[in-house]
Tab-separated table of C-alpha atoms and ligand atoms in Angstrom:
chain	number	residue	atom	x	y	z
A	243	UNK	CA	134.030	151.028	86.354
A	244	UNK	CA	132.923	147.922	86.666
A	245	UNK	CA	133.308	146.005	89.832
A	246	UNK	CA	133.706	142.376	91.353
A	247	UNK	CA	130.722	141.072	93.920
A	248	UNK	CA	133.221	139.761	96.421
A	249	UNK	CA	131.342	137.467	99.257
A	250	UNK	CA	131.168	140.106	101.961
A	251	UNK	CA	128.258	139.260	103.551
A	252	UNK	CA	129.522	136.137	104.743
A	253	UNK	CA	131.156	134.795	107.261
A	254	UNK	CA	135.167	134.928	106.879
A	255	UNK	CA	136.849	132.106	106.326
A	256	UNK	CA	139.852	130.572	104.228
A	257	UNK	CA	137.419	130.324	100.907
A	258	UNK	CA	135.960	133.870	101.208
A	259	UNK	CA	140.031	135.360	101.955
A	260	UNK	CA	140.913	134.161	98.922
A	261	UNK	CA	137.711	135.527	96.611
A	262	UNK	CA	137.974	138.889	98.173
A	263	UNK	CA	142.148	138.745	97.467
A	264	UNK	CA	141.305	137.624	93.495
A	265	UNK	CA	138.210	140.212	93.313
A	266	UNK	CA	141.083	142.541	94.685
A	267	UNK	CA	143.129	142.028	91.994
A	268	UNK	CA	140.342	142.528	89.508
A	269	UNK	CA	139.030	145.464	90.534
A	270	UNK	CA	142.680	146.986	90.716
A	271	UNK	CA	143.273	145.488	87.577
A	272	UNK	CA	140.150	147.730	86.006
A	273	UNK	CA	140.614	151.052	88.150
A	274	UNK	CA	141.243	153.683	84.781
A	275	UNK	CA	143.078	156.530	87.085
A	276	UNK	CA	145.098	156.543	90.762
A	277	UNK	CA	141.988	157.699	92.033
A	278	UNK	CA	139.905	155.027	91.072
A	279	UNK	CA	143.157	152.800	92.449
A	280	UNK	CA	142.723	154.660	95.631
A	281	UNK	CA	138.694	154.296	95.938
A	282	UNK	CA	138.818	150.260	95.263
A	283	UNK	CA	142.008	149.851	97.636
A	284	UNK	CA	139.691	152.034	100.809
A	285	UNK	CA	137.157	149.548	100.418
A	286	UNK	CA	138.855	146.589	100.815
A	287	UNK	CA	141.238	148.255	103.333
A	288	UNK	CA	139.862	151.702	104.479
A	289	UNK	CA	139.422	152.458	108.311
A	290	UNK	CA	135.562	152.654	107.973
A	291	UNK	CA	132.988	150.800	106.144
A	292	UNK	CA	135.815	148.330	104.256
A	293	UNK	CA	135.861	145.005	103.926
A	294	UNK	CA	138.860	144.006	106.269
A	295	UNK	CA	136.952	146.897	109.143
A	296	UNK	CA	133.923	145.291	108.593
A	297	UNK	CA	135.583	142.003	109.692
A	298	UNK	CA	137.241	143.334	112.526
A	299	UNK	CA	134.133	145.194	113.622
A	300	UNK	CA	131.950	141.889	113.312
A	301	UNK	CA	134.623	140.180	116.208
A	302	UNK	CA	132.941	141.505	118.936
A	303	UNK	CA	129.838	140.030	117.938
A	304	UNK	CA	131.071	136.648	117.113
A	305	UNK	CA	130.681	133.894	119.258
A	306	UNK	CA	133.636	133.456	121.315
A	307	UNK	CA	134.963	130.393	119.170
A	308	UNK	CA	134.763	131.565	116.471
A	309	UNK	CA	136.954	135.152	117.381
A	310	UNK	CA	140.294	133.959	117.379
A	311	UNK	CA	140.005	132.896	113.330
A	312	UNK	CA	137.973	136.002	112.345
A	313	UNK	CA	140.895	137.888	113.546
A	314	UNK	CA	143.274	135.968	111.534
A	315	UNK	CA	141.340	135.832	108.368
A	316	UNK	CA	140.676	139.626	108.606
A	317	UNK	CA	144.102	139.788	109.469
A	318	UNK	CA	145.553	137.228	106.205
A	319	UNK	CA	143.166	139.242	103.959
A	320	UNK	CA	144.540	142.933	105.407
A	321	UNK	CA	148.420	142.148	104.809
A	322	UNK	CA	147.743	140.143	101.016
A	323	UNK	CA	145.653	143.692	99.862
A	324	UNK	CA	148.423	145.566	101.385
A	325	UNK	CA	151.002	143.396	99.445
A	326	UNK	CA	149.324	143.898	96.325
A	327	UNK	CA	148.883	147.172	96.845
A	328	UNK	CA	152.669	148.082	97.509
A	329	UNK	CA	153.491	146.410	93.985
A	330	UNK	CA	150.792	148.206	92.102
A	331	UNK	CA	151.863	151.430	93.433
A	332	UNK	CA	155.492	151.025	92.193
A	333	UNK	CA	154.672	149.481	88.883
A	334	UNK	CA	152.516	152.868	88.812
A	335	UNK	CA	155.047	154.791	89.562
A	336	UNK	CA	157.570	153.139	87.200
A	337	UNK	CA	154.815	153.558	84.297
A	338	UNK	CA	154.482	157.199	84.860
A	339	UNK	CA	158.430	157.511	84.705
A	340	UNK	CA	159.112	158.400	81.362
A	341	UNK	CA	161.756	156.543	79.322
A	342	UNK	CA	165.504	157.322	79.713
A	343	UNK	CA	164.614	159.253	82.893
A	344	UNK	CA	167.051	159.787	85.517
A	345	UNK	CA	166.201	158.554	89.232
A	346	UNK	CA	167.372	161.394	90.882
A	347	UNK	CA	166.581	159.694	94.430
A	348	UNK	CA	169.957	157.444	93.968
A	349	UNK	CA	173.241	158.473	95.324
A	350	UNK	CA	175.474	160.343	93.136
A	351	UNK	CA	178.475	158.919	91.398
A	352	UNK	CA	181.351	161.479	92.427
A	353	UNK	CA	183.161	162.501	89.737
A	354	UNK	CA	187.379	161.765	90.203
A	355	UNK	CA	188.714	165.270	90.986
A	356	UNK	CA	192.704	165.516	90.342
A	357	UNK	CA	194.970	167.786	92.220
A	358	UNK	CA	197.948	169.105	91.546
A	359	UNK	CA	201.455	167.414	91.564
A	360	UNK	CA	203.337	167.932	94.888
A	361	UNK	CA	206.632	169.165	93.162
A	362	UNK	CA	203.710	171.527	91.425
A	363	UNK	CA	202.730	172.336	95.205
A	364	UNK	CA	205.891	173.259	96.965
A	365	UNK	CA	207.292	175.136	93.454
A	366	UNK	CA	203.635	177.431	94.057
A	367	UNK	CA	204.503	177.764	98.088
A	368	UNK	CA	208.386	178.901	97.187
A	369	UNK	CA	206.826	181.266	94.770
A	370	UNK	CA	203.996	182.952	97.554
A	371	UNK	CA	206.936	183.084	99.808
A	372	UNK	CA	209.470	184.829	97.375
A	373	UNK	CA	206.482	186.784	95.765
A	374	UNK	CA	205.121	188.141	99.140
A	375	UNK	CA	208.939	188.892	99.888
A	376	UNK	CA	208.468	191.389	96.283
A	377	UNK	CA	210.333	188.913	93.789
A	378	UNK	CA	208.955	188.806	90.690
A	379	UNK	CA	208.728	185.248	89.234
A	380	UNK	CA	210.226	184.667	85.758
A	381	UNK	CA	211.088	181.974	83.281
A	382	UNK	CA	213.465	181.114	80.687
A	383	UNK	CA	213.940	178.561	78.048
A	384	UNK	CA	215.003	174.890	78.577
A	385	UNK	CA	217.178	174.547	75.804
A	386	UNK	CA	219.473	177.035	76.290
A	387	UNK	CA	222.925	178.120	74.615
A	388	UNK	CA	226.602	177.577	76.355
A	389	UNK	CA	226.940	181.565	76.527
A	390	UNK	CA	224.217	181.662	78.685
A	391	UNK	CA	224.606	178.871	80.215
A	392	UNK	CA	228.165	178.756	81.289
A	393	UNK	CA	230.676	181.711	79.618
A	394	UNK	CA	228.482	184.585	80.590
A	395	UNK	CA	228.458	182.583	83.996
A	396	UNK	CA	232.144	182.823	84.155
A	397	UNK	CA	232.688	179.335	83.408
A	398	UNK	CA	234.836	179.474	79.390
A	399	UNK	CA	235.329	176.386	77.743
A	400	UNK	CA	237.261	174.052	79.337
A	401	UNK	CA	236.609	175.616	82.297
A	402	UNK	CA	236.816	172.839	85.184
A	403	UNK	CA	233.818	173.951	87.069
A	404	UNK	CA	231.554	173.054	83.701
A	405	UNK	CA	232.389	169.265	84.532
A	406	UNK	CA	230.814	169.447	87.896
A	407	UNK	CA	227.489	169.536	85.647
A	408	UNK	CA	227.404	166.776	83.040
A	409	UNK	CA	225.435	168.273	80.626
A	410	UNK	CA	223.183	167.028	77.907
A	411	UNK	CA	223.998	168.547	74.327
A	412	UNK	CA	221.395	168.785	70.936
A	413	UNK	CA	222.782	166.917	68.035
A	414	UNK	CA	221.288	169.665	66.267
A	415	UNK	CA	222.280	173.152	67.638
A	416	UNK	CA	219.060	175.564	67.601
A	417	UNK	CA	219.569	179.171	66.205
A	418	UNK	CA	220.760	181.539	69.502
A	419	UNK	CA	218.950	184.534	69.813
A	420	UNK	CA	221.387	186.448	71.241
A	421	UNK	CA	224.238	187.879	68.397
A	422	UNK	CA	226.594	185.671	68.601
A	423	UNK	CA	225.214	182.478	70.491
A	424	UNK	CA	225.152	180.875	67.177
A	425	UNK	CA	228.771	180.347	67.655
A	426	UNK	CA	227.985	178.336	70.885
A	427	UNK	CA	226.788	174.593	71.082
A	428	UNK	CA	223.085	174.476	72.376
A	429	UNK	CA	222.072	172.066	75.314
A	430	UNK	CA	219.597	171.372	77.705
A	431	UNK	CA	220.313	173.499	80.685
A	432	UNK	CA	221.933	172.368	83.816
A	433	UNK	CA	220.644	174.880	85.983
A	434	UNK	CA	218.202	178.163	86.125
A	435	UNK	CA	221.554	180.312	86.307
A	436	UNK	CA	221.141	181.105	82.685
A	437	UNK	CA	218.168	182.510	83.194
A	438	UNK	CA	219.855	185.689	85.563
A	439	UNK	CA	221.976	186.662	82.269
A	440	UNK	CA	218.464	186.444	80.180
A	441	UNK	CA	217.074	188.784	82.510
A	442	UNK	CA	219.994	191.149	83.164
A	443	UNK	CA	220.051	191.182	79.491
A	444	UNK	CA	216.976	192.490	79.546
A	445	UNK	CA	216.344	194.815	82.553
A	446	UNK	CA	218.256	197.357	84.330
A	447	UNK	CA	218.766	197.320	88.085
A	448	UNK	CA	217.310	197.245	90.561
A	449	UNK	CA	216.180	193.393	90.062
A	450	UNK	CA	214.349	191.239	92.194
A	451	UNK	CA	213.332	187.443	90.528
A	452	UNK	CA	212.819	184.307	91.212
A	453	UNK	CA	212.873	181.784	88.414
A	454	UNK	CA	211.945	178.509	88.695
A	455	UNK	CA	212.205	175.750	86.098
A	456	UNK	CA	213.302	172.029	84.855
A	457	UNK	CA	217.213	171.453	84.505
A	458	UNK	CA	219.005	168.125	82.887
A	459	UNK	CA	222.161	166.381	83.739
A	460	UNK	CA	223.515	163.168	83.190
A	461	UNK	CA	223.045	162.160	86.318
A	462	UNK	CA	222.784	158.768	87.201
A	463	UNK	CA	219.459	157.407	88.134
A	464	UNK	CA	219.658	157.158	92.404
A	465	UNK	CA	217.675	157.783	95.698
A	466	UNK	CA	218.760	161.135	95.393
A	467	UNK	CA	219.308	161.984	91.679
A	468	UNK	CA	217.448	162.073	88.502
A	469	UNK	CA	219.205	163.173	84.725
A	470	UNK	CA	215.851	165.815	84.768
A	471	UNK	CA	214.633	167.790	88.297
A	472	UNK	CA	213.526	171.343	89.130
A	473	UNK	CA	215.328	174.565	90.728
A	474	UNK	CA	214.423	178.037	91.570
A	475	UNK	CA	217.121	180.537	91.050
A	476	UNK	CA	216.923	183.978	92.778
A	477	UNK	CA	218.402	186.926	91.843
A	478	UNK	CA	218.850	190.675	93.862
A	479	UNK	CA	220.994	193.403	92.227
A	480	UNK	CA	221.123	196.710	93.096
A	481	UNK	CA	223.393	199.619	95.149
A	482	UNK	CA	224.414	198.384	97.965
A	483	UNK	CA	223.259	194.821	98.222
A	484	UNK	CA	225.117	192.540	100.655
A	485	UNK	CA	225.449	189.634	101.828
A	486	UNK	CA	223.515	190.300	105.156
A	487	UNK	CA	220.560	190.457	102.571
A	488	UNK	CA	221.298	187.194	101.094
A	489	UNK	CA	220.797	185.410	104.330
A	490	UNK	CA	217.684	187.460	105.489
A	491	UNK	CA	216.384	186.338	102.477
A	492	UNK	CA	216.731	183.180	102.735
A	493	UNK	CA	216.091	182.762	106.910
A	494	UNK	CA	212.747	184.736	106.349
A	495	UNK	CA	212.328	182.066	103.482
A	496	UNK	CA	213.316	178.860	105.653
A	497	UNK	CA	210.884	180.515	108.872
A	498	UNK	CA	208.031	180.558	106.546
A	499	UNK	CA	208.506	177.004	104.568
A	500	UNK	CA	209.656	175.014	107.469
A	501	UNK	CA	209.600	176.187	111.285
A	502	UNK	CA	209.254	179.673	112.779
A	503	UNK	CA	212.657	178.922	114.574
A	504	UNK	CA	214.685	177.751	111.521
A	505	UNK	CA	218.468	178.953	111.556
A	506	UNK	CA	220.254	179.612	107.877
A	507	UNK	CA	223.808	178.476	108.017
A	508	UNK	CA	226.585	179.196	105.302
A	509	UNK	CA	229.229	176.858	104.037
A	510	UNK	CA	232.199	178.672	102.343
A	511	UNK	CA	231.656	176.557	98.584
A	512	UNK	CA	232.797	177.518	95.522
A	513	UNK	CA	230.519	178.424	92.131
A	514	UNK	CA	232.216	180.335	89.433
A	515	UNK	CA	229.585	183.046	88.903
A	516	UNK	CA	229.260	184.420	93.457
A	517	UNK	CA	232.571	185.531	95.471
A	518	UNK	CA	231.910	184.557	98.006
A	519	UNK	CA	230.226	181.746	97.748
A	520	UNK	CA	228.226	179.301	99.885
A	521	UNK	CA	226.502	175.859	100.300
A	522	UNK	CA	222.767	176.867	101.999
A	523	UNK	CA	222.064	174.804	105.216
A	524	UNK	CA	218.843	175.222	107.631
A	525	UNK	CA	218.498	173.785	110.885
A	526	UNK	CA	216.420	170.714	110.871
A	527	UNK	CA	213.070	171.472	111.717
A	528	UNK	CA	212.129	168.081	112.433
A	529	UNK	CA	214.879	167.924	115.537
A	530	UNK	CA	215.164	171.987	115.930
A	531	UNK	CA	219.337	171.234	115.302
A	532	UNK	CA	219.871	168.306	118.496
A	533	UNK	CA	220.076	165.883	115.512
A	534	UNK	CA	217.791	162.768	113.978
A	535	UNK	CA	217.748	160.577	111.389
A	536	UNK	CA	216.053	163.273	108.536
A	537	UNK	CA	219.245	165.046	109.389
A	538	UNK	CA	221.234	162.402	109.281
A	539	UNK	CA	222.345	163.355	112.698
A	540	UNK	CA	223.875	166.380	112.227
A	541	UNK	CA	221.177	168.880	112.816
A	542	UNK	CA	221.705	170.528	109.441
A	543	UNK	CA	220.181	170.028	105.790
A	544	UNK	CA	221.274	171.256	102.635
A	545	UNK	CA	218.925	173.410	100.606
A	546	UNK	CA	221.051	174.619	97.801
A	547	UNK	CA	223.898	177.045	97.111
A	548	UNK	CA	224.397	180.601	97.069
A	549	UNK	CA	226.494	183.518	97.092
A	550	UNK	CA	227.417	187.688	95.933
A	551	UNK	CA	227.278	187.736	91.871
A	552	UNK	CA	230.722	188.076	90.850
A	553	UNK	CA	231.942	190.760	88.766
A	554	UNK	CA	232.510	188.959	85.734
A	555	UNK	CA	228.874	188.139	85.140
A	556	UNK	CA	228.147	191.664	85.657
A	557	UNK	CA	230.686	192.538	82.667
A	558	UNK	CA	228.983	189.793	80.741
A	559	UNK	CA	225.920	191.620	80.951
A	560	UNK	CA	226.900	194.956	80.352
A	561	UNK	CA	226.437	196.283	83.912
A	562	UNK	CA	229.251	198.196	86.041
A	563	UNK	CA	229.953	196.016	88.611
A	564	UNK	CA	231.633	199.311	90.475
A	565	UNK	CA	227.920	200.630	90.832
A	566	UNK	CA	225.835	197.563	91.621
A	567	UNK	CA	226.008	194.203	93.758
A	568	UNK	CA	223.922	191.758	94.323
A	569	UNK	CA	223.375	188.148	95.680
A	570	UNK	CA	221.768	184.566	93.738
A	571	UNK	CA	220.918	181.360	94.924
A	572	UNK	CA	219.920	178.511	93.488
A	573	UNK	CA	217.530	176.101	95.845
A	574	UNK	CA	216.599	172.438	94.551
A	575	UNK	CA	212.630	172.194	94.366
A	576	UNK	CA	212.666	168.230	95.053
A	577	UNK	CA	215.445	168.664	97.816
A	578	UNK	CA	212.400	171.281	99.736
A	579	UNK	CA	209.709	168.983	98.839
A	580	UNK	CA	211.836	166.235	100.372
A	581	UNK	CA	212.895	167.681	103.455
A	582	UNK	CA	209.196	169.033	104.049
A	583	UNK	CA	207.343	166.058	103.306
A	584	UNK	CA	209.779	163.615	104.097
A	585	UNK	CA	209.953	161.899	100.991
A	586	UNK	CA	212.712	159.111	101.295
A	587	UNK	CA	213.411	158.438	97.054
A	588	UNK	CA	212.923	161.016	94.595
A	589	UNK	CA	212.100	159.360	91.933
A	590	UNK	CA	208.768	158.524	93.787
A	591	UNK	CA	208.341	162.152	92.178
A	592	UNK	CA	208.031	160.993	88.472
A	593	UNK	CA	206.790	157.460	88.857
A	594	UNK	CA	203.284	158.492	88.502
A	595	UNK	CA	202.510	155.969	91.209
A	596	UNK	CA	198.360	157.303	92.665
A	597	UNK	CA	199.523	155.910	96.082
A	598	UNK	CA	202.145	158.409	96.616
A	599	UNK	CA	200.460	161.302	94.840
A	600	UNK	CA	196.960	161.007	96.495
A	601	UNK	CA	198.950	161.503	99.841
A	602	UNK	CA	199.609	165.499	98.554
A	603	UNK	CA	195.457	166.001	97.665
A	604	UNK	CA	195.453	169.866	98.365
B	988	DAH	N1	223.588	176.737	89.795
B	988	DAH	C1	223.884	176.016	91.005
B	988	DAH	C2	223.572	174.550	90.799
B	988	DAH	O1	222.902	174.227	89.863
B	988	DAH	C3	223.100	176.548	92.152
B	988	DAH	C4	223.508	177.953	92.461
B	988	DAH	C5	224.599	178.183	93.278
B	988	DAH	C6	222.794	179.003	91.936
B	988	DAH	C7	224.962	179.470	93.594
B	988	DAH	C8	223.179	180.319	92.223
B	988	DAH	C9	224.274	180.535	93.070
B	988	DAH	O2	222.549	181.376	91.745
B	988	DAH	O3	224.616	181.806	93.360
B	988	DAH	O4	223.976	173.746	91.571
């Protein structure tokens, strides 16, 4: 290694800081390995035997004028060889970093995690409520026939009940896969009735579901109302089902999604396929009933409707309606996620907006 003669026998001063700083950077310049680095970096700056000790040690010697600048020379030479030494050390350390490599000492970037939707949210709540209750959860298809929709639902053609649901038909019928269905226009369904005749087709009683799903109307587009939004029909047929069951059903169902002291209150209302039937309120949980604006003052919101299945649908589906009863209701997904959240427009639901959705991040 060869090795610069800096001028340390002599006394410091501004000439002999700067010829030990340039020898410095020579010497560095020509160590071949960190250790040799090391080695010519102790003797300008090592605790014993260096160049800046030796300067400090000779102080205390010095005569007493001269003190004050062999401090601050030994002192302007210490902090430059400490300078240089800093910057070698990272461009070392950069050298020995091979190329591409990742600095693993800088923060990480988080990735963006999604979540689910909240109508996504409250449908998977209903469903842990129903489910824990021992519903089953089903699903039927969106485009669905008249039979099932409507005439096996007790509403004919040219029934007036079918108007209350201004319903979207296919150009194109699709092929019914039920016998005669062909026969029958095909639409988009209005409601997640149709799927209780799928199932009753399909099953014998006793029959506990829950089915929840998209429906379409022509629905003007409002605070309240889209032309597509999502329901969950239930369905409970068996001997002896009443209508005490109904509304345990659906008070055990109100105690767990809104308040433990929720009330279930009946409206006499009037649905072709239930007699009786009835309009589903619950207490407002937000007021406990006294009455507040989310209740519009009256202490009561509406959750959907309800009611016994009526004979006729029974007799649609081949069951005796002498043998077995049972109760449906159909709840509105956005009305629950509206009244729990207290969401004042709907369509905030389908906007895609990231301010409103990032408020529902679990
Ligand atoms: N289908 C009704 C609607 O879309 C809701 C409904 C009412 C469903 C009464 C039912 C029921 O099963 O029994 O508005």
């Amino acid at each position: 290694m060869s090795m610069s003669v800096g001028p340390s026998d002599s006394v410091p001063d501004e000439a002999s800081v700067k010829a030990h700083i340039a020898a410095f950077e020579v010497d560095l310049r020509a160590a071949g390995s960190p250790r040799d680095a090391q080695a010519v970096r102790d003797r300008y700056l090592g605790r014993k035997n260096s160049i800046v000790a030796s300067w400090m040690q000779s102080i205390g010697g010095a005569p007493p004028d001269q003190k004050k600048n062999i401090g601050r020379y030994a002192n302007e030479l210490k902090q430059a060889i400490e300078a240089l030494w800093t910057d070698y050390q990272s461009a070392a350390a950069a050298d020995r970093r091979p190329a591409g490599a990742v600095d693993v000492t800088l923060p990480g970037r988080m990735p963006r995690l999604g979540h689910r939707h909240p109508l996504t949210l409250v449908r998977a709540q209903m469903e842990t409520i129903f489910t824990r209750m021992g519903l089953a959860i089903v699903e039927g298809p969106e485009t669905e026939d008249e039979w099932h929709c409507f005439d096996a639902l007790n509403m004919p053609a040219e029934h007036p009940a079918r108007d209350m649901q201004d319903t979207l038909y296919l150009a194109t019928p699709l092929r019914g896969d039920s016998g005669d269905a062909d026969d029958f226009r095909t639409m988009l369904r209005t409601h997640t009735s149709s799927i209780q005749i799928r199932y009753m087709q399909a099953h014998q009683p006793p029959i506990r579901i829950v089915a929840p799903g998209r429906v379409y109307r022509r629905d003007d587009l409002d605070l309240t109302h889209t032309p597509m939004f999502t329901q969950m029909e239930g369905l409970v047929v068996g001997e002896g089902i009443s209508l005490a069951d109904l509304k345990g059903t659906l008070l055990a169902f109100a105690r767990d999604m809104f308040s433990a002291t929720s009330r279930v209150r009946f409206r006499p209302s009037f649905f072709p396929y239930t007699e009786p039937s009835a309009e589903v309120d619950i207490s407002c949980w937000q007021c406990d009933g006294k009455g507040c604006a989310m209740c519009k003052q009256s202490g009561w919101l509406e959750i959907g409707g309800s009611g016994m299945v009526h004979p006729a649908v029974f007799e649609a589906v081949g069951y005796d309606p002498e043998r077995y009863t049972g109760f449906a209701f159909g709840i509105g997904i956005e009305r629950v996620a509206i009244l729990r959240h207290q969401v004042q427009d709907i369509r905030l639901f389908f906007e895609n907006d990231l301010r409103f959705l990032e408020q529902f991040p679990y």
